[in-house]
Short mmCIF file of C-alpha atoms in Angstrom, two decimals:
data_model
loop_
_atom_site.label_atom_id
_atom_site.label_comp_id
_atom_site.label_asym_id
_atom_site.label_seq_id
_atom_site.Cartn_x
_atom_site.Cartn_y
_atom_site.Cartn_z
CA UNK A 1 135.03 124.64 128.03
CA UNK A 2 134.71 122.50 124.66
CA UNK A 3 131.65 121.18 123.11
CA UNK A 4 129.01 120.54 125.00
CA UNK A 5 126.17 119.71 122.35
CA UNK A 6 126.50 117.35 119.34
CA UNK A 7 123.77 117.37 116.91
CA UNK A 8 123.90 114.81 114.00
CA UNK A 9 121.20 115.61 110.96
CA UNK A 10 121.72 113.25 107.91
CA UNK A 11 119.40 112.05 105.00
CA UNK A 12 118.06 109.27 107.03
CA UNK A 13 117.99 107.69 110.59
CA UNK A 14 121.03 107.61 113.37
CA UNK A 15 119.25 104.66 114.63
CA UNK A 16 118.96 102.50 111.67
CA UNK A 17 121.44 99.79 111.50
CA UNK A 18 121.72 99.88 108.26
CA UNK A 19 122.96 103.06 107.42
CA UNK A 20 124.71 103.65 111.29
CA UNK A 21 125.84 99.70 112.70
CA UNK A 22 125.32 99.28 116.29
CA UNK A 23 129.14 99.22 116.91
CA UNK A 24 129.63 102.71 115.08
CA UNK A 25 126.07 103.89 117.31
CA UNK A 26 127.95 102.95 120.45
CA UNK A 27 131.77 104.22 119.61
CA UNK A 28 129.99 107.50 118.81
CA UNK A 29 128.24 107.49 122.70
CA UNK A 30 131.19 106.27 124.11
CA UNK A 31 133.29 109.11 122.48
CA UNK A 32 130.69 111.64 123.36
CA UNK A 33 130.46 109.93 127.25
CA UNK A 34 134.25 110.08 127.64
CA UNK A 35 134.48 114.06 126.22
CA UNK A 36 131.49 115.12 128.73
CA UNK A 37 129.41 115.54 126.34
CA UNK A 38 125.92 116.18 127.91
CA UNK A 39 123.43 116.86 124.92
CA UNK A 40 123.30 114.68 121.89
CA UNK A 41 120.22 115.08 118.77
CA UNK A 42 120.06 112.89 116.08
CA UNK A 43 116.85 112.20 113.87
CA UNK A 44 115.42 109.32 113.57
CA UNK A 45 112.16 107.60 111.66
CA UNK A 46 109.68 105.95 114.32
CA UNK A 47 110.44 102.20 113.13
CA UNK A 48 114.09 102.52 114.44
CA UNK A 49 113.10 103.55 117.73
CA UNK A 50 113.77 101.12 120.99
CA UNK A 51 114.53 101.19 124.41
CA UNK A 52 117.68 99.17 124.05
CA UNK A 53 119.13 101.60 121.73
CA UNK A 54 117.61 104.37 123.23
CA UNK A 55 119.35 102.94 127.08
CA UNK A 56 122.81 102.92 125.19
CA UNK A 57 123.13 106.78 125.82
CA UNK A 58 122.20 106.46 129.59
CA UNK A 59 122.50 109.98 131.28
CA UNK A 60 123.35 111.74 128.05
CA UNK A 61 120.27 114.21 127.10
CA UNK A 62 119.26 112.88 124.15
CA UNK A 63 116.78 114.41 121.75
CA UNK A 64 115.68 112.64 118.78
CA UNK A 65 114.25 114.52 115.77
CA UNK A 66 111.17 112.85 113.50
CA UNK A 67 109.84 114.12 110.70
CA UNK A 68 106.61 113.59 111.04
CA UNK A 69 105.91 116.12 107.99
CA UNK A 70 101.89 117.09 108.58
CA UNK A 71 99.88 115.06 111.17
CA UNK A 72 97.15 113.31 108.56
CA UNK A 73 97.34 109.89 107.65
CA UNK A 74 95.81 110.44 103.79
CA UNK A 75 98.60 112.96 103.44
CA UNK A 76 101.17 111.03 105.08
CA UNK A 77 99.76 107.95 102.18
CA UNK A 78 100.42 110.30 99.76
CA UNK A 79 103.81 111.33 100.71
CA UNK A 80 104.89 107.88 101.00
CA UNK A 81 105.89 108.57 104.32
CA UNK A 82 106.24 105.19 105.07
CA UNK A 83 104.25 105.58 108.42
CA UNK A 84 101.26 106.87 110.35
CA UNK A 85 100.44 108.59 113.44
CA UNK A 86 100.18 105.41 115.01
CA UNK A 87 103.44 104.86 114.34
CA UNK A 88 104.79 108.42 115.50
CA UNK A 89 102.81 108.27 118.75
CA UNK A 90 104.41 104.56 119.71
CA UNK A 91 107.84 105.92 119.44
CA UNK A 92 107.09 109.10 121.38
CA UNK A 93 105.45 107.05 124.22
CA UNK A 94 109.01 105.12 124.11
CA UNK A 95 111.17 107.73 123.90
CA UNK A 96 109.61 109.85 126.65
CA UNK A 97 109.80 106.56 128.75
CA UNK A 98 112.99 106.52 128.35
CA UNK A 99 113.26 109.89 129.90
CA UNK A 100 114.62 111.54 126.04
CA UNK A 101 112.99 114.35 124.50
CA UNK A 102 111.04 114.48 121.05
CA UNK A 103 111.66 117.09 118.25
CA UNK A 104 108.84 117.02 115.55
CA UNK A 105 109.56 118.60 112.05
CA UNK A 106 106.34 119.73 110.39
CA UNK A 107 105.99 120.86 106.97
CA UNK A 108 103.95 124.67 106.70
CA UNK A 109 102.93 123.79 102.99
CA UNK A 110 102.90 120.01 102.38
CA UNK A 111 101.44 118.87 99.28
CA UNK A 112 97.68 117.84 98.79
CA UNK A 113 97.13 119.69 101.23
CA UNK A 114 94.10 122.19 100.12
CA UNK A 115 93.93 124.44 103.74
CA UNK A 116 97.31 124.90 104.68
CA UNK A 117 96.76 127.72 107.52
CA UNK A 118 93.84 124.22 108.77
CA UNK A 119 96.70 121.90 108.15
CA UNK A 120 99.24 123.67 110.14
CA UNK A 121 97.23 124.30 112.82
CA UNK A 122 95.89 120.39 113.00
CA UNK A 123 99.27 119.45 112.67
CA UNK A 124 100.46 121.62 115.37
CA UNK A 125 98.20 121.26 118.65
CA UNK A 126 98.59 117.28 117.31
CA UNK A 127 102.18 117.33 117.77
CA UNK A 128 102.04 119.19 120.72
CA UNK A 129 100.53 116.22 122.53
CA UNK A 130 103.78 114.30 121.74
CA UNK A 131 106.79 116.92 121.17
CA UNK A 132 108.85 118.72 123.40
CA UNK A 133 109.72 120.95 120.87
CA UNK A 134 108.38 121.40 116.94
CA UNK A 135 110.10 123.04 113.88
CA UNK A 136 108.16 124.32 111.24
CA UNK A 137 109.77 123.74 108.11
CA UNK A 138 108.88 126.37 104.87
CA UNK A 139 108.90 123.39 101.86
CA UNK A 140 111.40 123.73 99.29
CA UNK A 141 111.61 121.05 96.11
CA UNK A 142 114.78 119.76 94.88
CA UNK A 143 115.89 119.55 91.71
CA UNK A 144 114.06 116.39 89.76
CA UNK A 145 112.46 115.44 92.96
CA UNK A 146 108.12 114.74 92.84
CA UNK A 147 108.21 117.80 94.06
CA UNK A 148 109.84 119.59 92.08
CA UNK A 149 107.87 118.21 88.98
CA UNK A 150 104.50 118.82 90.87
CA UNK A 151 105.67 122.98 91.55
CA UNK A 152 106.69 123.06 87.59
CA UNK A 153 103.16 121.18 86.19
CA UNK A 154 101.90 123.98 88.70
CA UNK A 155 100.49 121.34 91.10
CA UNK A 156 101.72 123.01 94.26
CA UNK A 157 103.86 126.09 95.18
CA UNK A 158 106.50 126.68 98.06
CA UNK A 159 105.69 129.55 99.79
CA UNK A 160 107.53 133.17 99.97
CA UNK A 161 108.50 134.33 103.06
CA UNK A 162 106.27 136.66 103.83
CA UNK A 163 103.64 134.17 103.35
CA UNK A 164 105.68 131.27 105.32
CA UNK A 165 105.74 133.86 108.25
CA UNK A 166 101.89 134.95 108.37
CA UNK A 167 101.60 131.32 108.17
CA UNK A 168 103.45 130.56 111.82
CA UNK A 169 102.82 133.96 113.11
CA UNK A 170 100.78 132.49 116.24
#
């Protein structure tokens, strides 16, 4: 009885100690340790990944999303991603070591992109080396984001549904 899985998705990283402090990090796995909690996911980006804080949630099964968005480093440039395969690959290797799981987001039609069925497929037999599991995510812009400004100028288009599920169809 109760809750058995916690998932926490924000705009940013559960394991940065900027936007969660250590002492909130570990009050939320105590809290989750003492209610038998047995699955936790949170996101993360690859540069706040470490063993210590990784070893904080001992038995729990932790999975930790990354949004590694498309799995080519010119794109990744031009998304100011803010980090490269490299990158993702160093915080898998840590994460599996510490016996958690990896979630990869990848985007279906990323910008600059000019084959996305090539992309997607790259992107997903790449992640696949790394990932446990994968979610493919149909690109949406928000309001007044680069994105957005790119879709009205006509620079790139999100894709219907129809052609966001022909896309992922294998």
């Amino acid at each position: 009885p109760g809750t058995r899985h916690v998932k926490v998705f924000g705009s940013g990283s559960f394991l940065d100690e900027k936007q969660i402090p250590s002492t909130a990090r570990r009050y939320f796995i105590d809290k989750c340790k003492e209610h038998g909690i047995r699955r936790v996911t949170i996101e993360s980006r690859p540069e706040f990944i470490e063993r210590e804080k990784l070893e904080e949630f001992g038995s729990i099964d932790l999975k930790i999303g990354i949004g590694l968005e498309v799995a080519d480093d010119r794109i990744l440039n031009k998304l100011n991603k803010g980090f490269h395969l490299k990158d993702f690959e160093e915080a898998t290797k840590i994460i599996h070591e510490c016996h958690k799981k990896v979630r990869t987001y990848l985007l279906v039609n990323p910008p600059f992109v000019t084959d996305k069925k090539k992309s997607l497929d790259d992107s997903v037999e790449y992640a696949l080396q790394f990932s446990d599991s994968i979610v493919l995510i149909n690109l949406l812009p928000h309001y007044n984001s680069s994105l957005f400004k790119m879709w009205i100028r006509g620079e790139w288009n999100f894709l219907s549904r129809e052609e966001f599920e022909n896309l992922i169809r294998e």
